[in-house]
mmCIF file of C-alpha atoms in Angstrom:
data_model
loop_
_atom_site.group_PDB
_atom_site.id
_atom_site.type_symbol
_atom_site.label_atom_id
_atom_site.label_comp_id
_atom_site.label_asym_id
_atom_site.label_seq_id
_atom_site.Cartn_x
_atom_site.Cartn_y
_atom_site.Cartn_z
ATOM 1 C CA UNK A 1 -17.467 32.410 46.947
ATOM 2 C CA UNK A 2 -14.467 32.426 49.352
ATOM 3 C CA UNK A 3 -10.586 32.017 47.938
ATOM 4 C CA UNK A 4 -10.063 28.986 49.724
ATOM 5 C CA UNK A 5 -12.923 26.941 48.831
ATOM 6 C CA UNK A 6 -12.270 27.669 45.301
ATOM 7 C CA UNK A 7 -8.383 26.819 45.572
ATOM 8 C CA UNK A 8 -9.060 24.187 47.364
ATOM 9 C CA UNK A 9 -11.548 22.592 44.921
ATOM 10 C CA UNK A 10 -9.460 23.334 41.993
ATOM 11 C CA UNK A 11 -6.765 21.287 43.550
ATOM 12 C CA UNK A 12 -8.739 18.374 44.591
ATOM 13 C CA UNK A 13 -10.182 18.308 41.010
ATOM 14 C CA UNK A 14 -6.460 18.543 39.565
ATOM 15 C CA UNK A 15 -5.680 15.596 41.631
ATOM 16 C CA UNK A 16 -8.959 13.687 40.781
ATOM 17 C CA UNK A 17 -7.276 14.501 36.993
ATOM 18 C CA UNK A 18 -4.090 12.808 37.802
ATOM 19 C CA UNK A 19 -5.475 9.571 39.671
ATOM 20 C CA UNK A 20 -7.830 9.381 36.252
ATOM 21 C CA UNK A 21 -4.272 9.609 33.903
ATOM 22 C CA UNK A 22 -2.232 6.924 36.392
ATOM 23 C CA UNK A 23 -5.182 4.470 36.535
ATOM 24 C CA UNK A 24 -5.233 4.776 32.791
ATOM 25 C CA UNK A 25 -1.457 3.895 33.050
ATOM 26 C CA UNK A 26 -1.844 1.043 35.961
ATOM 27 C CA UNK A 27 -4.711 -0.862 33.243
ATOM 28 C CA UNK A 28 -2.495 -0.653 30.358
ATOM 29 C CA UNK A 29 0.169 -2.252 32.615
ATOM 30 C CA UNK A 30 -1.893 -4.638 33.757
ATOM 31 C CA UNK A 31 -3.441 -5.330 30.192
ATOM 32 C CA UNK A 32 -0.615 -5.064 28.069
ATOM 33 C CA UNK A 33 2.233 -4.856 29.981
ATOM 34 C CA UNK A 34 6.043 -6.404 30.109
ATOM 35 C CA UNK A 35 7.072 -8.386 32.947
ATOM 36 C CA UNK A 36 11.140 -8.605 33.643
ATOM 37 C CA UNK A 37 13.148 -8.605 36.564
ATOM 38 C CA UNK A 38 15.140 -5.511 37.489
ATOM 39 C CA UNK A 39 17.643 -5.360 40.749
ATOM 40 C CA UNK A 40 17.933 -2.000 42.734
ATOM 41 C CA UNK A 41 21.001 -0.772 42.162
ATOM 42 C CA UNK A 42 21.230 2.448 43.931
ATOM 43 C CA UNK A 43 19.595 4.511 46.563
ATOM 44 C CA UNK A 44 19.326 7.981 46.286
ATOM 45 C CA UNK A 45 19.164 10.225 48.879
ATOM 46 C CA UNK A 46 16.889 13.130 48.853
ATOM 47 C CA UNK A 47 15.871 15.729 51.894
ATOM 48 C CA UNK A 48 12.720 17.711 52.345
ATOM 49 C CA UNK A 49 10.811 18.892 55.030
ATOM 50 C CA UNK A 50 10.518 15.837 56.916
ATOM 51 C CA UNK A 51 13.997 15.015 56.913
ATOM 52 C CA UNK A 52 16.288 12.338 54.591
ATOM 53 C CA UNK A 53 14.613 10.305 52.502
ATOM 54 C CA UNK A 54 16.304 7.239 50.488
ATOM 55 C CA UNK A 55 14.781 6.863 47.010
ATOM 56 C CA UNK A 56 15.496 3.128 45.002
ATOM 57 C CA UNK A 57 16.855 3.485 41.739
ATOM 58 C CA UNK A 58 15.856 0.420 39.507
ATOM 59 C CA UNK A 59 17.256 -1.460 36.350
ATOM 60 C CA UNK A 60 16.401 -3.884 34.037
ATOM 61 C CA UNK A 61 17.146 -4.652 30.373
ATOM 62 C CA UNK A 62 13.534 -4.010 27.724
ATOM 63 C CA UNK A 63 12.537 -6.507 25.352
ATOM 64 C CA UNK A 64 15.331 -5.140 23.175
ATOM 65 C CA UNK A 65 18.141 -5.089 24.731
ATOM 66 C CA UNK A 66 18.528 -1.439 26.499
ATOM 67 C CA UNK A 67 18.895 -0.822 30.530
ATOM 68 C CA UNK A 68 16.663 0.661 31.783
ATOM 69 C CA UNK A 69 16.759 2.801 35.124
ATOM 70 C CA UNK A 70 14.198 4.147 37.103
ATOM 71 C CA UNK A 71 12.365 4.902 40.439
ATOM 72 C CA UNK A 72 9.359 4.336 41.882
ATOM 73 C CA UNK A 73 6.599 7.267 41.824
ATOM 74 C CA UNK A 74 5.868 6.627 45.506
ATOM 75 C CA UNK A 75 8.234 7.330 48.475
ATOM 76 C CA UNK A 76 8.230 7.467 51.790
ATOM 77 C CA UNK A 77 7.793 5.374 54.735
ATOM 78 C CA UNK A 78 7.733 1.559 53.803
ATOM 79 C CA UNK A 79 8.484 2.270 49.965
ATOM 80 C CA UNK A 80 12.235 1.720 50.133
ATOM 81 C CA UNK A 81 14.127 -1.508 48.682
ATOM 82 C CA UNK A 82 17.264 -2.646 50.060
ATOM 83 C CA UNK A 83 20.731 -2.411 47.378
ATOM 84 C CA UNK A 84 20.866 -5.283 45.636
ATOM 85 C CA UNK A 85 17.518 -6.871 45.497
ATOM 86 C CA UNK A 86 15.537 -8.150 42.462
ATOM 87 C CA UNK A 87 12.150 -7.286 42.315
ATOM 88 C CA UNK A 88 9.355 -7.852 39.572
ATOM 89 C CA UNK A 89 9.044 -4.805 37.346
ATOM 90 C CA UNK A 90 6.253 -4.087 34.698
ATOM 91 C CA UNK A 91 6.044 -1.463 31.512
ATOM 92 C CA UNK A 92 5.281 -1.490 28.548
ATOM 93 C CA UNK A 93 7.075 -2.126 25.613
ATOM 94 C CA UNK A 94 6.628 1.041 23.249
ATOM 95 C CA UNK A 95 7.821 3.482 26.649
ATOM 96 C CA UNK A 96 10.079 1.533 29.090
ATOM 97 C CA UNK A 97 9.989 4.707 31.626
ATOM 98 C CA UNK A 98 6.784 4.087 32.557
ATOM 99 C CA UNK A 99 7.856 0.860 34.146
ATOM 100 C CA UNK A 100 7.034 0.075 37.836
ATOM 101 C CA UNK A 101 7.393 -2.243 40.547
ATOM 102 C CA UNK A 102 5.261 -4.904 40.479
ATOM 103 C CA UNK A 103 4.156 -4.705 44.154
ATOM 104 C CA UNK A 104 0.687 -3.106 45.251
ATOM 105 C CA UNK A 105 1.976 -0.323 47.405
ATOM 106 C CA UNK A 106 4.237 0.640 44.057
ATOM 107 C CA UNK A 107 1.187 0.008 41.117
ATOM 108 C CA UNK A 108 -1.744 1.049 42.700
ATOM 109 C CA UNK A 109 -0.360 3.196 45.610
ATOM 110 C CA UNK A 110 0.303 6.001 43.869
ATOM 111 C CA UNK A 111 -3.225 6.152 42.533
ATOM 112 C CA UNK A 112 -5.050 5.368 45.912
ATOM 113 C CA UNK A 113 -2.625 8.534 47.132
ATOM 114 C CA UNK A 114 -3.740 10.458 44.475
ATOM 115 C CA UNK A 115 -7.726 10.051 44.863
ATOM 116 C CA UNK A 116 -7.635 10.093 48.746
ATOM 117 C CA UNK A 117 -6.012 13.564 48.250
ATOM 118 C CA UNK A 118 -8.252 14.629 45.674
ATOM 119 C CA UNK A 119 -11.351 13.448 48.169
ATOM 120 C CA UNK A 120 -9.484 15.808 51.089
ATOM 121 C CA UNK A 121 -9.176 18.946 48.832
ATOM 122 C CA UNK A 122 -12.961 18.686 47.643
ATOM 123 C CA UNK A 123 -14.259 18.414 51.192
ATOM 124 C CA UNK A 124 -12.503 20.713 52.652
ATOM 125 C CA UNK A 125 -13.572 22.967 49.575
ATOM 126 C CA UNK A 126 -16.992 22.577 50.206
ATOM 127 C CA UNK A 127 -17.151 22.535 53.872
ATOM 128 C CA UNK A 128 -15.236 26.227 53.794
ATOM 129 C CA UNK A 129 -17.671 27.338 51.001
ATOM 130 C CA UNK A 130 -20.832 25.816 53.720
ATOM 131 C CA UNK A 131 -19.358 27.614 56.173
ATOM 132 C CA UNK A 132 -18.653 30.949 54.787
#
């Protein structure tokens, strides 16, 4: 079997692991999850190979008392939040860090990322192993 089928299966199996772990996370949020406000309160600013990106930094104050900051697993194009505004936030109580922003493209983005790349790596796996 050729290199590249196998590395690329392995990697669209390892990401077919990590959608399976986040939806696990996204129906415990949904099931037994906190909702709170938080407010952006910073953007960070990253570069990579595409260029700048600006990555939201959110906080908000658990059911006992702490702040809380984080930012949102997804970035890119679309994902920012202007300085300043409130948004909707969901974790859960007994690990505040896994809290996210209660908008589609931040809950269930990720995940949808995560399985289309998964579905990418496995064909393109199997179409160089059909075609070696």
């Amino acid at each position: 079997m050729n290199f590249g089928a196998v590395l690329c299966t392995v990697v669209g199996l390892g990401l077919f692991g990590f959608a399976v772990r986040e939806s696990a996370v996204v129906r415990r949020l949904r099931r037994h999850g906190l909702r709170t406000w938080g407010v952006v309160v910073d953007n960070v600013r990253t570069n990579d190979s595409d260029g700048p990106k600006w990555i939201p930094v959110i906080a908000f104050t658990d059911r006992s008392g702490y702040r809380v900051e984080f930012s949102p697993r997804m970035h890119g194009s679309g994902m920012g939040l202007a300085t300043g505004r409130e948004v909707e936030v969901v974790y859960l109580a007994a690990n505040p860090q896994t809290a996210r922003v209660r908008m589609w493209r931040h809950v269930v983005g990720p995940l949808v990322f995560l399985i289309f790349g998964g579905a990418v790596f496995l064909g393109v796996g199997v179409f160089i192993a059909l075609t070696s």
